mmCIF file of C-alpha atoms in Angstrom:
data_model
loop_
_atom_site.group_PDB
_atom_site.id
_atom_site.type_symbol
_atom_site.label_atom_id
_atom_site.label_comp_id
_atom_site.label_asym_id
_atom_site.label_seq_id
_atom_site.Cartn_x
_atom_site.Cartn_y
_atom_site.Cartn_z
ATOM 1 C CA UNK A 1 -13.806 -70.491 -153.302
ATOM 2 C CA UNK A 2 -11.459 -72.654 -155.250
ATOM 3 C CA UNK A 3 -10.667 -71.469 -158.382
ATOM 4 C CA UNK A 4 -7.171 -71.728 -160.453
ATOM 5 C CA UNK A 5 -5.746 -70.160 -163.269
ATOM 6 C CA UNK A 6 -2.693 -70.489 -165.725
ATOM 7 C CA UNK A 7 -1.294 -67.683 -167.462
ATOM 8 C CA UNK A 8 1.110 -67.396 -170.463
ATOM 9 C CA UNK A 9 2.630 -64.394 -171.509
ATOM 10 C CA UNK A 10 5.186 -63.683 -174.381
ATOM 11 C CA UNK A 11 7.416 -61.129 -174.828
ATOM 12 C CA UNK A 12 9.341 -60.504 -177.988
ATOM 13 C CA UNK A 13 12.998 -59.290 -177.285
ATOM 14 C CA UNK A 14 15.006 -56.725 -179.686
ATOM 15 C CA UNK A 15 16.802 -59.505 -180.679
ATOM 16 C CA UNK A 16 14.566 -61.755 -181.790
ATOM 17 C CA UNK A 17 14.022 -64.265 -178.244
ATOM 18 C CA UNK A 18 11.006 -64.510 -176.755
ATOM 19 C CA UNK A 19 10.661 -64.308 -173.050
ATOM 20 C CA UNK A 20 7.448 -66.916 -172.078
ATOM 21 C CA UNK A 21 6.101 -66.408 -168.906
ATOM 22 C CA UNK A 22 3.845 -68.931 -167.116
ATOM 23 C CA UNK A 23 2.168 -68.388 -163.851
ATOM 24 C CA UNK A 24 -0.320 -70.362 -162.093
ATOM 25 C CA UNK A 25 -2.732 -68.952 -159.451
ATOM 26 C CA UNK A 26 -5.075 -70.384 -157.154
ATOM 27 C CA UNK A 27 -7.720 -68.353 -155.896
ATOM 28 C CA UNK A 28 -6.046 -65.034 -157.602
ATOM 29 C CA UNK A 29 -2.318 -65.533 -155.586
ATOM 30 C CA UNK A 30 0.390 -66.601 -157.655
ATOM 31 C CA UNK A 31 1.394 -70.421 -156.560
ATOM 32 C CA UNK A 32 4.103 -70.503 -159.069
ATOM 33 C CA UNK A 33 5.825 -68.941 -161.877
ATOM 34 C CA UNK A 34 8.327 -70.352 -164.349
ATOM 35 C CA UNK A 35 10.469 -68.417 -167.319
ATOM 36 C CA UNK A 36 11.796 -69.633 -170.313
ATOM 37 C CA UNK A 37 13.735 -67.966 -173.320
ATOM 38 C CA UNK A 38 13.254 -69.114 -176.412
ATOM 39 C CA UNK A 39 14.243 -68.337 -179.997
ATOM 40 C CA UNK A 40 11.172 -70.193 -181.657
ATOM 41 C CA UNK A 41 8.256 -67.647 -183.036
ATOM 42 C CA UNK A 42 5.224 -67.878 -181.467
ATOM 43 C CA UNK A 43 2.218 -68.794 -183.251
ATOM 44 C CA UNK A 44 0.986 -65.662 -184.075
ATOM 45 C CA UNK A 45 -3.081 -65.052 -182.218
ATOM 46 C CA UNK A 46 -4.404 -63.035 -185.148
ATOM 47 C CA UNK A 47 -3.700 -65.965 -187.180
ATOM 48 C CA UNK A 48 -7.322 -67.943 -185.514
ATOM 49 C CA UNK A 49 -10.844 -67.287 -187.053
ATOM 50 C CA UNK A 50 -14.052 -67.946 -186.572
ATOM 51 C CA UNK A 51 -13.656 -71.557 -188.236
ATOM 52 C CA UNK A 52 -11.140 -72.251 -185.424
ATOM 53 C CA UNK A 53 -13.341 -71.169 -182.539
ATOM 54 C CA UNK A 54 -16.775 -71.756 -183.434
ATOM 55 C CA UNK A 55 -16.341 -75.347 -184.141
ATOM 56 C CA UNK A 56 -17.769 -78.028 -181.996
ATOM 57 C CA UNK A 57 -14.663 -80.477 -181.938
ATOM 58 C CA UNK A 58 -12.337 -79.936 -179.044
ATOM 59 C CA UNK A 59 -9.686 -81.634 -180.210
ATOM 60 C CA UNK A 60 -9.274 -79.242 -183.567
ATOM 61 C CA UNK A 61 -10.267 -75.977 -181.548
ATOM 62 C CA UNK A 62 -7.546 -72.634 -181.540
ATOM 63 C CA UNK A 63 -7.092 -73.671 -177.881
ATOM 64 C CA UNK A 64 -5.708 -77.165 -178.281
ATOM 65 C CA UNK A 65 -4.074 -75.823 -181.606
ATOM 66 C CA UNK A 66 -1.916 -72.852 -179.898
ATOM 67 C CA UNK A 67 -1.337 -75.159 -176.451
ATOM 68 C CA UNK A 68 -0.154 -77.800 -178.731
ATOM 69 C CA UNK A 69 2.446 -75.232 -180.573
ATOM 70 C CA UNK A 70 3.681 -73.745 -177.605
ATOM 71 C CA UNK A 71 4.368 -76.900 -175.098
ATOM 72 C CA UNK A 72 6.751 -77.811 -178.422
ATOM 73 C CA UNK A 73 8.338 -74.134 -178.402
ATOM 74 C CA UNK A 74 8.719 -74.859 -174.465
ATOM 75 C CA UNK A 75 10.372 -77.903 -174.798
ATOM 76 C CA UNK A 76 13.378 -76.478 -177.173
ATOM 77 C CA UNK A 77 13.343 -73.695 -174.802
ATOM 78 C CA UNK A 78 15.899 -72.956 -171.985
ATOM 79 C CA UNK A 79 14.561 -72.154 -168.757
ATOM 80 C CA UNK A 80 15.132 -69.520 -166.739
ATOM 81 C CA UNK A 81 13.629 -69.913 -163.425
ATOM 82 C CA UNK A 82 11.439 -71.637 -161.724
ATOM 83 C CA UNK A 83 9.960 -71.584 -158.198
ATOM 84 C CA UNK A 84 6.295 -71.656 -155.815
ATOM 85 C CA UNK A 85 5.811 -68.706 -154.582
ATOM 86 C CA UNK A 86 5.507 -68.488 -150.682
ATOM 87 C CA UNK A 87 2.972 -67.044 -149.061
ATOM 88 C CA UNK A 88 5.491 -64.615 -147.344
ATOM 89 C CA UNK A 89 6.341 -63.266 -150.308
ATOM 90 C CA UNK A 90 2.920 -62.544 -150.805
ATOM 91 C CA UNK A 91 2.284 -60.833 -147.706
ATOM 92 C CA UNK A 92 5.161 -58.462 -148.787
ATOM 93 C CA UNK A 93 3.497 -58.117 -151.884
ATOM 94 C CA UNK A 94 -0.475 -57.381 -150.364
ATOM 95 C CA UNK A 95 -0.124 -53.623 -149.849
ATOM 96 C CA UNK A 96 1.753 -52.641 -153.558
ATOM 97 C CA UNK A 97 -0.944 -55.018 -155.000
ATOM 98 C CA UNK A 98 -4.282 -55.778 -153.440
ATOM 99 C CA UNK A 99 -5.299 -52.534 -151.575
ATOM 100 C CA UNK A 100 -6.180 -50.640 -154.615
ATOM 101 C CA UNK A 101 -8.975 -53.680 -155.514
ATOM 102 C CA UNK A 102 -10.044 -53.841 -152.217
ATOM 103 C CA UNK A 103 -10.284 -49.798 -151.466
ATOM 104 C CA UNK A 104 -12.097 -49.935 -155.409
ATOM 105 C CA UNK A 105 -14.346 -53.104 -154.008
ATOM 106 C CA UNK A 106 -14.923 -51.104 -150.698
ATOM 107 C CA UNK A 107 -16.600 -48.055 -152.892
ATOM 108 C CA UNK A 108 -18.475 -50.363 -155.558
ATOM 109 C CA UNK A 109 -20.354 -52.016 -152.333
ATOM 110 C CA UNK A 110 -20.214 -49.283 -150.116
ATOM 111 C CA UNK A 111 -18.608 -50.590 -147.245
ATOM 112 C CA UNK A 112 -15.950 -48.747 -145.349
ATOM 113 C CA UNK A 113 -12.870 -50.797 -145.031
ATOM 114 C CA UNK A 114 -10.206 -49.669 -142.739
ATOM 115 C CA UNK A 115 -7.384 -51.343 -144.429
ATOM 116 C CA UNK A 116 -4.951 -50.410 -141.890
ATOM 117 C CA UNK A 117 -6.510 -53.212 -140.117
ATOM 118 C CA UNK A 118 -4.838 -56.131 -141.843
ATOM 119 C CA UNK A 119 -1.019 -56.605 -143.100
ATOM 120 C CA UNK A 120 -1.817 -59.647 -145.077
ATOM 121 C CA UNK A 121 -4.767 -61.309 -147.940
ATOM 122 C CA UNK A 122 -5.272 -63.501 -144.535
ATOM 123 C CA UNK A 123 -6.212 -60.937 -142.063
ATOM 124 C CA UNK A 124 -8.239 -59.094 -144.614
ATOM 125 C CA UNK A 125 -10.410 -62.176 -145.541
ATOM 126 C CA UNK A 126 -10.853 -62.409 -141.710
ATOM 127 C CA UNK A 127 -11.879 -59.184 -141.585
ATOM 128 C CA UNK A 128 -14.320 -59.155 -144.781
ATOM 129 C CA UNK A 129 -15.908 -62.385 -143.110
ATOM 130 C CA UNK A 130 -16.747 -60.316 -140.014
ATOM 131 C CA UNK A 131 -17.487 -57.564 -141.973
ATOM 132 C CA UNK A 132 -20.299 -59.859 -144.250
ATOM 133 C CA UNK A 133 -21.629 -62.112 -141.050
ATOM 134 C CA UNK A 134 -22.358 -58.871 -139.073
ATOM 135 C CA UNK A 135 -24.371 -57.205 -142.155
ATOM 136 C CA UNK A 136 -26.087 -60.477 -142.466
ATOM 137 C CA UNK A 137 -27.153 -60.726 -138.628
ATOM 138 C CA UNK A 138 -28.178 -57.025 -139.044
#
C-alpha cells in the first residue's frame, strides 16, 4: 500500500483568528503536522456550486480555487508549529487510536484478533499478514 493524504482543518477562534491545521499522512499515520494562526477569513465552502465542480477545466475548478485562497491566507499567517511526527510517538499513540478500527475490522471480517498481541501498527501488520497467509494456505 502506498497511499498519502493532506488534511486542512480550520478553526474559527472567539476572537476572530483562525487556527489552520495541516497534516499529512502516509498510509493513514500522521508524517507531519504544521499550525498556523491567522486573522484572514477563510473562503467560506458553501460559497462553491455546481458550476464550480462540474466543470471540465482543472485549472478553474473549486479545488484549485479554495487551494489557491488559502496558500495566500498561509503565507500572511504566523506559524505555530511545525514538526514530522516519529514513529515513537505513534506507537504511544496505537492503543488510544487504532484498536477500536481494528477490534471494529476484526468483527466486520470475522476474525478474532487478540490485540494484546502487538504494542505497535508494526507488530499488528505482522500479525494480520500471518493472520491472512495462514487463511489463504487453509
Amino acid at each position: 500500500m502506498n497511499e498519502s493524504s493532506i488534511t486542512i482543518r480550520r478553526v474559527k477562534n472567539p476572537d476572530g483568528s483562525n487556527d489552520i491545521s495541516v497534516s499529512g499522512d502516509i498510509n493513514y499515520q500522521t508524517h507531519f503536522r504544521e499550525a498556523f494562526l491567522s486573522l484572514d477569513n477563510m473562503p467560506p465552502l458553501h460559497d462553491i456550486t455546481e458550476r464550480e465542480t462540474s466543470g471540465e477545466s482543472a485549472g478553474k475548478s473549486a479545488t484549485v480555487a479554495l487551494l489557491s485562497s488559502l496558500i495566500g491566507i498561509i503565507r500572511k499567517s504566523n506559524k505555530m508549529n511545525g514538526r514530522i511526527v516519529t514513529e515513537q510517538e505513534r506507537n504511544i499513540k496505537f492503543p488510544l487510536t487504532d484498536l477500536v478500527h481494528i477490534r471494529r475490522f476484526s468483527q466486520i471480517v470475522g476474525i478474532e484478533i487478540d490485540e494484546r498481541k502487538f504494542r505497535n501498527v508494526r507488530e499488528f501488520r505482522e500479525c494480520f499478514g500471518r493472520l491472512i497467509r495462514d487463511k489463504i494456505v487453509k
